[in-house]
Amino acid sequence: MNPRKDLASLHSANARRLQRFQSEVGLLDKLDDQQRDQAVARVCIESLNQWSNFSRAFYLSCVGGARTKKGTIARTALFSFVNAQAALDYATVSAKPHIRHFPVKRREEPPWFDPALLLKLTYDLSLTNQASIIAGLSGKTYAFQHMPVFRNFFAHRNEDTHRKTTRIEADLGGPIFKFPSRYLLHIPTGKTASVIEEWLIDLRIISDIITD
């Protein structure tokens, strides 16, 4: 996902992709258990990747002077970057102070899925649209905290990663499933959507707020 000159189009592209993942989850009843597990794993991994790519593009768009959905121009109140790579170098050093070689490589960049990174950059650079960013990233959601744990299990299936997903299920006081994919597909008491659908909905809402 590339940075845009207007945050409305960036949000629309992100929301469409997240909505597609949610629609795929809604069709999983037609699959057998193995196919369902594989599909949930793919949606979880790709959804987290999508948010990471969106977060990175959002940061670059903001420091590049993109127009918000309200029509104002996002920019840093302190200084400007000569190019996108300089902005990425700054973000990387902000999260990883030990790095001293530039330009940084993509694999060395910070964890863009972590909302704490965007919040830190927002404060450090005094982004002019920081009110919207803070409002969006300060809401209550388990997506940022739990999705990476399940993503790591699906990408590296072993006893340790499975234990971490089970711990989340136990901490939330809900049922504990033998297969993590079944936990993501179950609908918690008092909810109308499955766990993973709730995460995808939350991410779309947050995307809408921070681009405002």
Coordinates of C-alpha atoms in Angstrom, one line a residue:
M1 CA 0.0 0.0 0.0
N2 CA 1.5 3.3 -1.1
P3 CA 1.1 6.7 0.6
R4 CA -1.6 9.0 -0.8
K5 CA -2.1 12.7 -1.2
D6 CA -5.6 12.4 0.4
L7 CA -6.3 10.2 3.4
A8 CA -9.9 9.5 2.3
S9 CA -8.7 7.4 -0.6
L10 CA -6.1 5.7 1.7
H11 CA -8.9 4.8 4.1
S12 CA -11.2 3.6 1.4
A13 CA -8.6 1.2 0.0
N14 CA -7.8 -0.1 3.5
A15 CA -11.5 -0.5 4.4
R16 CA -12.3 -2.4 1.2
R17 CA -9.5 -4.9 1.8
L18 CA -10.6 -5.4 5.5
Q19 CA -14.2 -5.8 4.4
R20 CA -13.2 -8.4 1.9
F21 CA -11.5 -10.4 4.6
Q22 CA -14.6 -10.1 6.7
S23 CA -16.8 -11.4 3.9
E24 CA -14.5 -14.4 3.4
V25 CA -14.9 -15.2 7.1
G26 CA -18.7 -15.2 6.6
L27 CA -18.4 -18.0 4.0
L28 CA -16.3 -20.4 6.0
D29 CA -19.2 -22.5 7.1
K30 CA -19.1 -24.1 3.6
L31 CA -15.6 -25.5 4.2
D32 CA -14.5 -28.6 6.1
D33 CA -12.5 -28.2 9.3
Q34 CA -9.1 -28.3 7.7
Q35 CA -10.0 -25.8 5.0
R36 CA -11.6 -23.6 7.6
D37 CA -8.4 -23.6 9.7
Q38 CA -6.3 -22.7 6.7
A39 CA -8.7 -20.0 5.6
V40 CA -8.8 -18.4 9.1
A41 CA -5.0 -18.6 9.3
R42 CA -4.6 -16.8 6.0
V43 CA -7.2 -14.1 6.9
C44 CA -5.5 -13.5 10.3
I45 CA -2.0 -13.2 8.7
E46 CA -3.1 -11.1 5.8
S47 CA -5.2 -8.8 7.9
L48 CA -2.3 -8.0 10.2
N49 CA -0.1 -7.4 7.2
Q50 CA -2.7 -5.2 5.7
W51 CA -2.9 -3.0 8.8
S52 CA 0.9 -2.8 8.9
N53 CA 1.0 -1.7 5.3
F54 CA -1.8 0.8 5.9
S55 CA -0.1 2.2 9.1
R56 CA 3.1 2.7 7.2
A57 CA 1.4 4.4 4.2
F58 CA -0.7 6.5 6.6
Y59 CA 2.5 7.8 8.4
L60 CA 4.2 8.6 5.1
S61 CA 1.0 10.3 3.8
C62 CA 0.7 12.5 6.9
V63 CA 4.4 13.7 7.0
G64 CA 4.0 14.2 3.2
G65 CA 1.2 16.7 3.6
A66 CA -1.8 14.6 2.7
R67 CA -5.3 16.1 3.0
T68 CA -7.5 14.6 5.7
K69 CA -11.1 13.7 5.3
K70 CA -12.0 17.0 7.0
G71 CA -10.1 18.9 4.3
T72 CA -7.2 20.0 6.4
I73 CA -3.6 19.3 5.5
A74 CA -1.6 16.9 7.7
R75 CA 2.0 17.9 8.3
T76 CA 4.6 17.9 11.0
A77 CA 4.7 21.0 13.1
L78 CA 8.5 20.7 13.8
F79 CA 10.3 20.0 10.6
S80 CA 9.8 18.3 7.2
F81 CA 11.6 15.3 5.6
V82 CA 13.4 15.6 2.3
N83 CA 11.8 12.4 1.1
A84 CA 9.9 9.3 2.2
Q85 CA 13.1 7.4 3.0
A86 CA 14.2 10.0 5.4
A87 CA 10.8 9.7 7.2
L88 CA 11.2 6.0 7.4
D89 CA 14.7 6.3 8.7
Y90 CA 13.4 8.7 11.4
A91 CA 10.6 6.3 12.4
T92 CA 13.0 3.3 12.5
V93 CA 15.5 5.1 14.8
S94 CA 12.6 6.3 17.0
A95 CA 11.7 2.6 17.7
K96 CA 15.2 1.2 17.4
P97 CA 17.7 3.7 18.6
H98 CA 20.6 1.3 18.1
I99 CA 20.3 1.5 14.3
R100 CA 22.9 3.8 12.9
H101 CA 23.2 2.9 9.2
F102 CA 21.1 4.5 6.6
P103 CA 19.0 4.2 4.6
V104 CA 17.3 1.5 6.6
K105 CA 16.0 -1.6 4.8
R106 CA 12.4 -2.6 4.8
R107 CA 13.0 -5.6 7.1
E108 CA 14.6 -3.2 9.6
E109 CA 11.6 -0.9 9.9
P110 CA 9.6 -0.9 13.1
P111 CA 6.5 -3.0 13.8
W112 CA 3.9 -0.9 12.0
F113 CA 1.0 -2.9 13.3
D114 CA 1.8 -1.6 16.8
P115 CA -0.4 1.5 17.6
A116 CA 2.2 2.7 20.1
L117 CA 4.5 3.4 17.2
L118 CA 2.1 5.7 15.4
L119 CA 1.2 7.4 18.7
K120 CA 4.9 8.0 19.5
L121 CA 5.6 9.4 16.1
T122 CA 2.4 11.6 16.3
Y123 CA 3.6 13.1 19.6
D124 CA 7.3 13.4 18.6
L125 CA 6.5 15.1 15.3
S126 CA 3.5 17.1 16.6
L127 CA 1.4 16.1 13.6
T128 CA -1.3 18.6 12.9
N129 CA -3.9 15.9 12.7
Q130 CA -2.9 14.3 16.0
A131 CA -6.3 14.7 17.6
S132 CA -7.9 12.3 15.1
I133 CA -5.0 9.9 15.5
I134 CA -5.1 9.9 19.2
A135 CA -8.9 9.4 19.2
G136 CA -8.7 6.5 16.9
L137 CA -5.8 4.6 18.5
S138 CA -7.0 5.2 22.1
G139 CA -10.2 3.2 21.7
K140 CA -10.7 -0.2 23.3
T141 CA -10.0 -3.1 21.0
Y142 CA -8.2 -6.4 21.4
A143 CA -7.2 -6.4 17.7
F144 CA -3.7 -4.9 18.2
Q145 CA -3.0 -6.9 21.3
H146 CA -4.2 -10.3 20.3
M147 CA -4.1 -10.5 16.5
P148 CA -0.2 -10.6 16.5
V149 CA -0.3 -13.6 19.0
F150 CA -2.6 -15.6 16.8
R151 CA -0.7 -14.5 13.7
N152 CA 2.5 -15.9 15.2
F153 CA 0.8 -19.2 16.0
F154 CA -0.5 -19.6 12.4
A155 CA 2.9 -18.7 11.0
H156 CA 4.9 -20.8 13.5
R157 CA 2.8 -23.6 14.8
N158 CA 4.5 -25.0 17.9
E159 CA 3.8 -25.7 21.5
D160 CA 4.9 -22.2 22.7
T161 CA 2.9 -20.2 20.2
H162 CA -0.2 -22.4 20.9
R163 CA 0.2 -21.9 24.7
K164 CA 0.1 -18.1 24.2
T165 CA -3.1 -18.2 22.2
T166 CA -4.7 -20.5 24.9
R167 CA -3.6 -18.0 27.6
I168 CA -5.5 -15.2 25.8
E169 CA -8.6 -17.4 25.7
A170 CA -8.3 -18.2 29.4
D171 CA -7.7 -14.5 30.4
L172 CA -10.8 -13.4 28.6
G173 CA -12.9 -15.9 30.6
G174 CA -14.5 -17.5 27.6
P175 CA -14.3 -21.1 26.3
I176 CA -10.9 -22.6 25.5
F177 CA -10.7 -24.4 22.1
K178 CA -8.3 -27.1 21.0
F179 CA -7.7 -25.2 17.8
P180 CA -7.0 -21.4 17.8
S181 CA -8.9 -21.0 14.6
R182 CA -12.1 -22.2 16.3
Y183 CA -11.7 -19.6 19.0
L184 CA -11.4 -16.8 16.3
L185 CA -14.6 -18.0 14.7
H186 CA -16.7 -18.4 17.8
I187 CA -19.1 -15.6 18.8
P188 CA -18.6 -14.5 22.4
T189 CA -21.5 -14.1 24.7
G190 CA -23.3 -10.8 24.1
K191 CA -21.7 -10.3 20.7
T192 CA -23.2 -10.6 17.3
A193 CA -19.9 -11.2 15.4
S194 CA -17.0 -13.7 15.8
V195 CA -13.8 -12.7 17.4
I196 CA -11.9 -12.2 14.2
E197 CA -14.8 -10.3 12.6
E198 CA -14.9 -8.0 15.6
W199 CA -11.2 -7.3 15.1
L200 CA -11.7 -6.5 11.4
I201 CA -14.7 -4.2 12.2
D202 CA -12.5 -2.4 14.8
L203 CA -9.7 -1.9 12.4
R204 CA -12.1 -0.4 9.8
I205 CA -13.5 2.0 12.4
I206 CA -10.0 3.0 13.6
S207 CA -8.9 3.6 10.0
D208 CA -12.0 5.8 9.5
I209 CA -11.3 7.9 12.6
I210 CA -7.6 8.5 12.2
T211 CA -7.9 9.6 8.6
D212 CA -10.6 12.2 9.6

